[in-house]
Amino acid sequence: MPDPRLQLRGVTKSFGEVSVLKGIDMEIAAGEMVCLIGASGSGKSTLLRCMNGLEPVDDGEVFLDGVDIAEPGFDLSTIRQRIGIVFQSFNLFPHMTAFDNAALAPRRVLGEADSAKARITGLFERFALGDHMHKYPDQLSGGQQQRVAVIRALAMKPNTMLLDEITSALDPELVGEVLDVLRQLRDDGMTMVLATHEMSFAREVADRVVFMDQGVIAEEGRPEQIFSAPQQARTQQFLASVLR
Amino acid sequence: MKTLITAAALSFAATSAFAAGHCAAGKTLTDGTLTIATGNPAYYPWVIDDAPEAGKGFEAAVAYALAAEMGFDAEAVTWVRTSFDEAIQPGAKNFDLNMQQYSITPERDKVIDFSAPYYTAPQAVLTTTAVVEAGAMPTLDSLKTLKWGVVASTTALPVVMEQIQPDQSPLVYDDNANVVEAMKAGQIDAALFDLPSALFTSAVLMENGALLGQFDPAAAENPDQFGALMPEGSALKACVDEALAAMTENGTLAAIEAEWLQEATGVPLIK
Amino acid sequence: MIAAVSTIAVVLAVVVLVPMAPGWEAVKKSFFDGETFVRTFPTLLRAFLLDVAIFAWSVPMIFALGLAIALSRGARSPALFPLRVFGAVYVDLFRGIPVVLLVYLVGFGIPGLGLPRPWNSPYIWGTVALVLTYSAYVAEVLRSGIESIHASQRNAAICLGLSERDTMRYVILPQAIRRVVPANMNMLVALQKDVALLSFIGPVEILRQAGIFKSLLANFTPYVVAAIIFLCVTVPATRYADYLLNRDRNARS
Ligand SMILES: Nc1ncnc2c1ncn2[C@@H]1O[C@H](COP(=O)(O)OP(=O)(O)OP(=O)(O)O)[C@@H](O)[C@H]1O
Ligand SMILES: [Mg+2]
C-alpha cells in the first residue's frame, strides 16, 4: 500500500496556556477530498496551518509523502510548492494584477519565465477569469478575488490543496462560483482538505467528513453517515445548531 | 606706558569735569553715563580676557580714553554686549556706542552711523607652514592659486573677490574659530583677517600657523577702517568725532595702538 | 463666503495697521528694501542652486541607506541579531544628535584626520552628515511602513514558497514604500531646509550668501529674499505631500 499523501500522528499545538490541538491523528490519501467541520474555535484553521508548516507543531509528526515535515530544521520551502493553501480573506497582493499575483511564485521559485505565462493564462481562462487577468484585486468582486487566490495556489502545480473557509467572507450569491472551482478540482483528482461551514457542499462533494471539537477529532466518516446518522452526542448537537 | 595713558585720561577727566554745557550732555541713553557695547565674547587683542571694564586691550583702552575726552570719567562708563545683527537691527538700541571692529562701509552707513575711524587695519594673509613650504608666496599671482576661507560678517570677502580673484570660489564661515578648524582640516589654504586678529590666531589658536603677508593699507583704495557704531542719526556722533580728532591730534590713539597692537614687523607686503 | 470676507478683513487689517506702527519705516528699510531686493536676488537664486544640488545628490543616498537600516532592524533570523542591534543603535544615535552638531563634527572632524584633497571637501562630509541623520529618520519611516503591512501578506507569500528575501522585495516593500510616501515627502521638505546647515562648514549656499549680503549692506532684505525663494519650493512640495496623504486616507477608508 502506498504512503498516504498526508499523515498526522499525535499532533498537539497550544498558544500559551490555550491548548488548541490535543493529539490529532489523521490520514489523507492521494486524490481524497476531506472536509473539516466544527464549531468556531475548534482548531480547524490551526490544523490546516500545521499541515504546511506555517504553524510549527508542539509535538507529533506530520508526514507529507512519507517525509516528516514537522521535524525541527526541515526546509519547508521545498514542500510549500507541493501544498497550496487558500485563506478565508484571500490575501491577494494588492499592488499586483491578478495575473502577476499568480505568476510571481512560478517565476521566482520555479524559475519559469515564458512557460509560466501560457500555463497561468490557461488557468485564468479555465476558471472564467480570462477577461479579468490584468485587473488589480480591488477591481474584482470577492468571488473573483477568491478564485484568483485559488489560481495563484494552483500556479505552483501543487499536489495538495488546503482551503480554509474560502467562502466565509463572500456574499451568499458569490459562494457558488467558488464552490464550482472546487468541484472542478475534485474532478481533476486533486487532494484537498477543506475547512468549511457549507454543510450541504460538504455532504455533496466530500469523500470523508471530519468533525472537530475542542482540539480533537470527535467523529469522522462518509458524509451521509456523519450528516444522517451521527454517533456522538456533540456531533448531533453541532449539526442541529448549524442545520436548523 | 599704560599708567601714562591712565594718567592722561584722569587728567582729561579732571580738567573737563562733566558739566551741563558739555557736548555730550543730554545725548546719551542715560544722563551722565556713556553706554558702550562690545562683542560677546570680546576677543584679544581688542579686549583682554573678555573684561572690557578693566580697560585692557585696544578697543577697551580707546573706549575709556574716548569717554574721558568726552567728559565721562571711568565710573560713568557702562558696558553691554551685542551681536553684529543686534547692532544693525531697526528699533531702539541699548548702547550709545558699539565698538567691535566694525569696518566702515558706505552701505552700512546708510542704516547706522559710524564715528570717524579709530584704527586702520591692514588685511593679512593667515596660512599654514605646510602651505608656505609647498611654495605659496606673498604675491597676488601666488595667492590666486590658494583655496580661501573668510568670515562672513567681515569685509574680507570683497577684498578676496576683488583684489585676489582666486581661481576657486572661497569658503565662508561664521567666525575665526571655524576658519581655523577648516584650515586644520586642510579644507582651505589661506584666510584673510585684519592683522591683529591674524597675529593672534596664528600665535595662539594654531600650531603651524604662518603669516604669509599683509596688504599695505596706505595703498588700498578702500582701506579697512574700524569705526564706533551708533544708531542712525545719533546726536552723539559730532561729539564722538570731535573727541576722536583730538585723540588723533595729541597722539593718544597712536599711543594706545602702540601699547596693545603688536608691531607688525616681519610680515612682508603683498605685491 | 464668510471665509472670504474674514480673510479680506484680516489682510486689510495687516496692510493698513502694520504701516501705522511707529517703527514701520525703519523695519521697511531694513527688511523690505526694494533696491536691495533687486540687487541681491540673482546672486541668491544662483546660491540656491547649490542647495538644490546638495539636496539632489543626498536624496538617493539617504533612501538607499535608510532602506538598508530599516531592513537590518527588521532582520528575523537569530544569526542576524547583531545587525538588528546595529540598526537600533544607528537610528537612536543619529536621530538623537542635532543635524548642526553632526555637520560640524563630521564636516571638520573627519577631514581633520588628515584626508588629502579632494577627499576632505566640506561638500562630501557635510553631505555625509545629512545622509547619516536623514537616513536614520527614513529608516524609521520605512520600518513603520513595513510593520504596517499585515502579517497575512507575508504568510501568503511564504506559503507560495517565496523566500524571505523575495517576500520582502516583491510583496512587502512595494506596499510599504507606497504607504510612507507622504511621510517621506515631509522628510524631503525638512531636508531641503537643512541643506542650508552645510554653510556652517564653508559652502556658500543661499543662507550664507544672504548672511554675507546682510553684513556687507547692513540690511536684512537678503534674508527675506532667501525666505521667499525657499517658500517657492517648499510650499508646493508640502501641499503635494498633503495631497498624497489625503488621497491615501480616502483610498483606505
Ligand atoms: N496565533 C494565535 N495565537 C493565539 N491563539 C490563537 C492563534 N491562532 C488561533 N488561536 C486560538 O486557537 C483556537 C482555535 O483557533 P482556529 O482558528 O484554529 O479555530 P477554527 O476552528 O478555525 O475557528 P473558525 O471556524 O472561527 O475559523 C481559538 O481559540 C483561537 O483563539
Ligand atoms: Mg478558521
XYZ file of N, CA, C and O in Angstrom, chain B residues 103-203:
404
model
N 33.989 97.477 10.357
C 34.588 98.182 9.227
C 33.571 99.181 8.697
O 32.387 98.872 8.577
N 34.069 100.348 8.361
C 33.173 101.384 7.850
C 32.940 101.126 6.359
O 33.894 101.029 5.588
N 31.679 100.951 5.968
C 31.364 100.846 4.540
C 30.194 101.781 4.239
O 29.366 102.038 5.114
N 30.117 102.271 3.014
C 29.028 103.203 2.672
C 27.657 102.546 2.835
O 26.704 103.196 3.273
N 27.545 101.235 2.505
C 26.245 100.579 2.615
C 25.793 100.513 4.067
O 24.636 100.781 4.388
N 26.729 100.145 4.936
C 26.365 100.076 6.350
C 25.984 101.466 6.856
O 25.078 101.616 7.666
N 26.694 102.453 6.346
C 26.481 103.809 6.850
C 25.067 104.297 6.561
O 24.593 105.230 7.198
N 24.379 103.665 5.596
C 23.015 104.099 5.297
C 22.055 103.739 6.426
O 21.046 104.390 6.626
N 22.358 102.666 7.150
C 21.414 102.152 8.133
C 21.785 102.580 9.551
O 20.935 102.724 10.420
N 23.078 102.764 9.773
C 23.534 103.168 11.099
C 24.581 104.255 10.910
O 24.966 104.535 9.770
N 25.044 104.844 12.015
C 26.086 105.869 11.904
C 27.415 105.320 12.366
O 27.478 104.489 13.286
N 28.469 105.752 11.703
C 29.817 105.405 12.133
C 30.527 106.659 12.617
O 30.332 107.748 12.060
N 31.371 106.454 13.632
C 32.252 107.556 14.020
C 33.373 107.642 12.989
O 33.475 106.801 12.106
N 34.223 108.656 13.144
C 35.467 108.683 12.372
C 36.256 107.439 12.750
O 36.067 106.884 13.835
N 37.135 106.959 11.854
C 37.869 105.729 12.171
C 38.802 105.892 13.367
O 39.397 106.953 13.544
N 38.872 104.829 14.182
C 39.848 104.858 15.283
C 41.002 103.898 15.023
O 41.961 103.853 15.765
N 40.908 103.133 13.915
C 42.020 102.236 13.584
C 41.934 101.870 12.118
O 40.844 101.634 11.591
N 43.085 101.855 11.463
C 43.115 101.384 10.083
C 43.821 100.046 10.081
O 44.988 99.939 10.445
N 43.051 98.995 9.695
C 43.567 97.640 9.826
C 44.173 97.163 8.521
O 43.485 97.118 7.517
N 45.442 96.786 8.541
C 45.962 96.115 7.355
C 45.328 94.727 7.292
O 45.125 94.088 8.327
N 44.998 94.256 6.094
C 44.491 92.891 5.951
C 45.688 91.964 5.796
O 46.592 92.252 5.019
N 45.686 90.867 6.538
C 46.833 89.972 6.498
C 46.402 88.568 6.112
O 45.283 88.144 6.394
N 47.306 87.859 5.470
C 47.019 86.510 4.990
C 47.535 85.487 5.995
O 48.743 85.394 6.228
N 46.609 84.754 6.591
C 46.990 83.693 7.518
C 46.985 82.374 6.751
O 46.053 82.077 6.006
N 48.055 81.591 6.948
C 48.101 80.287 6.285
C 48.853 79.316 7.189
O 49.026 79.596 8.382
N 49.228 78.193 6.667
C 49.959 77.226 7.494
C 51.367 77.054 6.948
O 51.632 77.344 5.772
N 52.241 76.580 7.797
C 53.625 76.369 7.368
C 53.660 75.382 6.195
O 54.483 75.517 5.303
N 52.724 74.421 6.208
C 52.701 73.435 5.112
C 52.464 74.118 3.767
O 53.115 73.788 2.769
N 51.536 75.072 3.766
C 51.235 75.769 2.511
C 52.442 76.603 2.082
O 52.788 76.676 0.896
N 53.122 77.232 3.048
C 54.305 78.024 2.717
C 55.390 77.114 2.139
O 56.020 77.431 1.122
N 55.553 75.953 2.799
C 56.573 75.017 2.300
C 56.238 74.526 0.895
O 57.119 74.214 0.093
N 54.925 74.447 0.603
C 54.518 73.995 -0.727
C 54.727 75.079 -1.773
O 54.401 74.874 -2.944
N 55.213 76.266 -1.340
C 55.620 77.257 -2.327
C 54.755 78.504 -2.427
O 54.921 79.282 -3.364
N 53.816 78.707 -1.471
C 52.991 79.906 -1.519
C 53.867 81.140 -1.263
O 54.759 81.114 -0.414
N 53.648 82.210 -2.046
C 54.450 83.431 -1.936
C 53.540 84.623 -1.685
O 52.370 84.596 -2.050
N 54.064 85.689 -1.088
C 53.244 86.895 -0.870
C 53.082 87.711 -2.147
O 53.395 88.896 -2.172
N 52.642 87.069 -3.209
C 52.357 87.798 -4.441
C 50.929 87.485 -4.848
O 50.414 86.406 -4.542
N 50.276 88.408 -5.542
C 48.886 88.187 -5.940
C 48.758 86.940 -6.806
O 47.802 86.180 -6.670
N 49.750 86.716 -7.676
C 49.704 85.544 -8.553
C 49.659 84.256 -7.757
O 48.907 83.332 -8.065
N 50.486 84.202 -6.720
C 50.538 83.005 -5.893
C 49.249 82.876 -5.073
O 48.703 81.783 -4.919
N 48.754 84.000 -4.568
C 47.549 83.969 -3.725
C 46.330 83.467 -4.503
O 45.456 82.813 -3.951
N 46.308 83.797 -5.789
C 45.188 83.371 -6.636
C 44.996 81.859 -6.620
O 43.882 81.366 -6.723
N 46.100 81.120 -6.536
C 46.012 79.667 -6.666
C 45.556 78.996 -5.376
O 45.307 77.794 -5.360
N 45.468 79.763 -4.275
C 45.119 79.146 -2.986
C 43.611 78.990 -2.835
O 42.831 79.665 -3.500
N 43.234 78.064 -1.947
C 41.816 77.904 -1.577
C 41.575 78.795 -0.365
O 42.217 78.636 0.675
N 40.631 79.752 -0.495
C 40.450 80.773 0.528
C 39.268 80.513 1.445
O 38.253 79.972 1.042
N 39.448 80.977 2.688
C 38.340 80.973 3.637
C 38.256 82.339 4.299
O 39.288 82.963 4.550
N 37.043 82.816 4.535
C 36.880 84.105 5.209
C 35.703 84.036 6.179
O 34.887 83.115 6.111
N 35.619 85.021 7.062
C 34.487 85.114 7.977
C 33.400 85.960 7.322
O 33.682 87.025 6.766
N 32.169 85.459 7.394
C 31.075 86.067 6.636
C 30.847 87.539 6.967
O 30.602 88.344 6.084
N 30.911 87.894 8.250
C 30.484 89.243 8.625
C 31.588 90.287 8.460
O 31.390 91.436 8.783
N 32.767 89.883 7.948
C 33.848 90.856 7.793
C 33.896 91.368 6.355
O 33.213 90.861 5.476
N 34.742 92.375 6.150
C 34.886 92.899 4.796
C 35.975 92.149 4.038
O 36.396 92.566 2.962
N 36.425 91.018 4.594
C 37.495 90.255 3.944
C 37.030 89.661 2.621
O 37.794 89.570 1.667
N 35.747 89.278 2.554
C 35.268 88.603 1.342
C 35.401 89.495 0.098
O 35.934 89.057 -0.922
N 34.943 90.761 0.152
C 35.138 91.616 -1.028
C 36.612 91.779 -1.389
O 36.952 91.834 -2.583
N 37.485 91.855 -0.393
C 38.914 92.005 -0.690
C 39.402 90.770 -1.461
O 40.090 90.880 -2.474
N 39.019 89.587 -0.953
C 39.440 88.360 -1.623
C 38.888 88.328 -3.049
O 39.607 88.046 -4.016
N 37.611 88.649 -3.193
C 36.977 88.525 -4.503
C 37.502 89.557 -5.498
O 37.680 89.266 -6.679
N 37.756 90.793 -4.991
C 38.100 91.853 -5.935
C 39.606 91.997 -6.129
O 40.072 92.219 -7.243
N 40.382 91.883 -5.047
C 41.825 92.080 -5.202
C 42.547 90.788 -5.565
O 43.438 90.781 -6.402
N 42.199 89.709 -4.899
C 42.930 88.460 -5.146
C 42.334 87.694 -6.320
O 43.044 87.118 -7.115
N 41.006 87.708 -6.436
C 40.305 86.981 -7.505
C 40.804 85.541 -7.632
O 41.398 85.180 -8.647
N 40.564 84.734 -6.618
C 41.123 83.374 -6.604
C 40.499 82.489 -7.691
O 39.396 82.768 -8.157
N 41.233 81.420 -8.045
C 40.750 80.501 -9.073
C 39.534 79.718 -8.609
O 38.623 79.447 -9.372
N 39.542 79.301 -7.319
C 38.385 78.559 -6.790
C 37.591 79.475 -5.873
O 38.166 80.315 -5.192
N 36.273 79.281 -5.834
C 35.476 80.189 -5.000
C 35.771 79.932 -3.523
O 35.978 78.796 -3.102
N 35.822 80.996 -2.738
C 36.201 80.853 -1.330
C 35.104 80.179 -0.508
O 33.936 80.185 -0.882
N 35.493 79.592 0.613
C 34.531 79.072 1.581
C 34.337 80.138 2.656
O 35.250 80.914 2.940
N 33.159 80.164 3.241
C 32.806 81.247 4.145
C 32.303 80.692 5.476
O 31.540 79.727 5.496
N 32.744 81.296 6.587
C 32.441 80.737 7.911
C 31.836 81.796 8.832
O 31.872 82.981 8.545
N 31.312 81.292 9.958
C 30.682 82.194 10.924
C 31.699 82.965 11.752
O 31.472 84.104 12.100
N 32.768 82.312 12.154
C 33.725 83.038 12.997
C 35.149 82.499 12.816
O 35.377 81.515 12.114
N 36.090 83.182 13.480
C 37.505 82.846 13.331
C 37.784 81.387 13.688
O 38.585 80.722 13.038
N 37.106 80.914 14.731
C 37.365 79.554 15.196
C 37.071 78.542 14.090
O 37.830 77.588 13.889
N 35.984 78.762 13.355
C 35.633 77.820 12.284
C 36.612 77.895 11.120
O 36.915 76.893 10.484
N 37.109 79.114 10.851
C 38.117 79.262 9.794
C 39.348 78.437 10.172
O 39.900 77.698 9.351
N 39.760 78.563 11.429
C 40.932 77.832 11.903
C 40.689 76.323 11.779
O 41.542 75.562 11.327
N 39.467 75.897 12.142
C 39.133 74.469 12.076
C 39.226 73.967 10.635
O 39.766 72.891 10.377
N 38.711 74.759 9.711
C 38.754 74.363 8.297
C 40.190 74.302 7.803
O 40.552 73.456 6.989
N 41.029 75.206 8.317
C 42.434 75.207 7.895
C 43.134 73.961 8.438
O 43.926 73.319 7.754
N 42.804 73.617 9.682
C 43.382 72.400 10.263
C 42.939 71.169 9.477
O 43.691 70.218 9.323
N 41.686 71.200 9.000
C 41.160 70.054 8.262
C 41.669 70.034 6.831
O 41.329 69.136 6.068
N 42.449 71.040 6.464
C 43.007 71.070 5.116
C 41.999 71.460 4.053
O 42.231 71.274 2.865
N 40.851 72.017 4.485
C 39.823 72.373 3.503
C 40.113 73.720 2.858
O 39.622 74.019 1.781
N 40.869 74.579 3.560
C 41.290 75.849 2.964
C 42.792 76.016 3.183
O 43.371 75.431 4.105
N 43.416 76.813 2.301
C 44.850 77.068 2.420
C 45.109 78.356 3.195
O 46.079 78.450 3.940
N 44.267 79.339 2.976
C 44.575 80.664 3.493
C 43.299 81.375 3.903
O 42.220 81.069 3.410
N 43.470 82.329 4.838
C 42.329 83.127 5.277
C 42.778 84.567 5.410
O 43.942 84.850 5.697
N 41.839 85.468 5.196
C 42.159 86.887 5.292
C 41.539 87.462 6.559
O 40.334 87.364 6.763
N 42.398 88.027 7.430
C 41.924 88.660 8.660
C 42.524 90.054 8.745
O 43.508 90.346 8.059
N 42.004 90.886 9.653
C 42.770 92.084 9.965
C 44.040 91.631 10.679
O 44.054 90.572 11.321
N 45.099 92.412 10.543
C 46.407 91.955 11.013
C 46.434 91.546 12.485
O 46.954 90.467 12.813
N 45.854 92.339 13.387
C 45.927 91.925 14.804
C 45.266 90.558 15.043
O 45.820 89.717 15.745
N 44.113 90.348 14.429
C 43.447 89.048 14.595
C 44.290 87.939 14.004
O 44.391 86.845 14.560
N 44.907 88.214 12.839
C 45.731 87.203 12.187
C 46.917 86.825 13.070
O 47.235 85.644 13.231
N 47.540 87.836 13.660
C 48.688 87.566 14.535
C 48.271 86.701 15.713
O 48.908 85.716 16.049
N 47.158 87.087 16.318
C 46.677 86.348 17.486
C 46.327 84.909 17.107
O 46.739 83.955 17.758
N 45.601 84.763 16.006
C 45.159 83.433 15.586
C 46.351 82.532 15.288
O 46.421 81.387 15.721
N 47.307 83.088 14.567
C 48.486 82.314 14.193
C 49.271 81.883 15.425
O 49.722 80.742 15.528
N 49.385 82.787 16.392
C 50.244 82.504 17.543
C 49.548 81.631 18.580
O 50.171 80.764 19.190
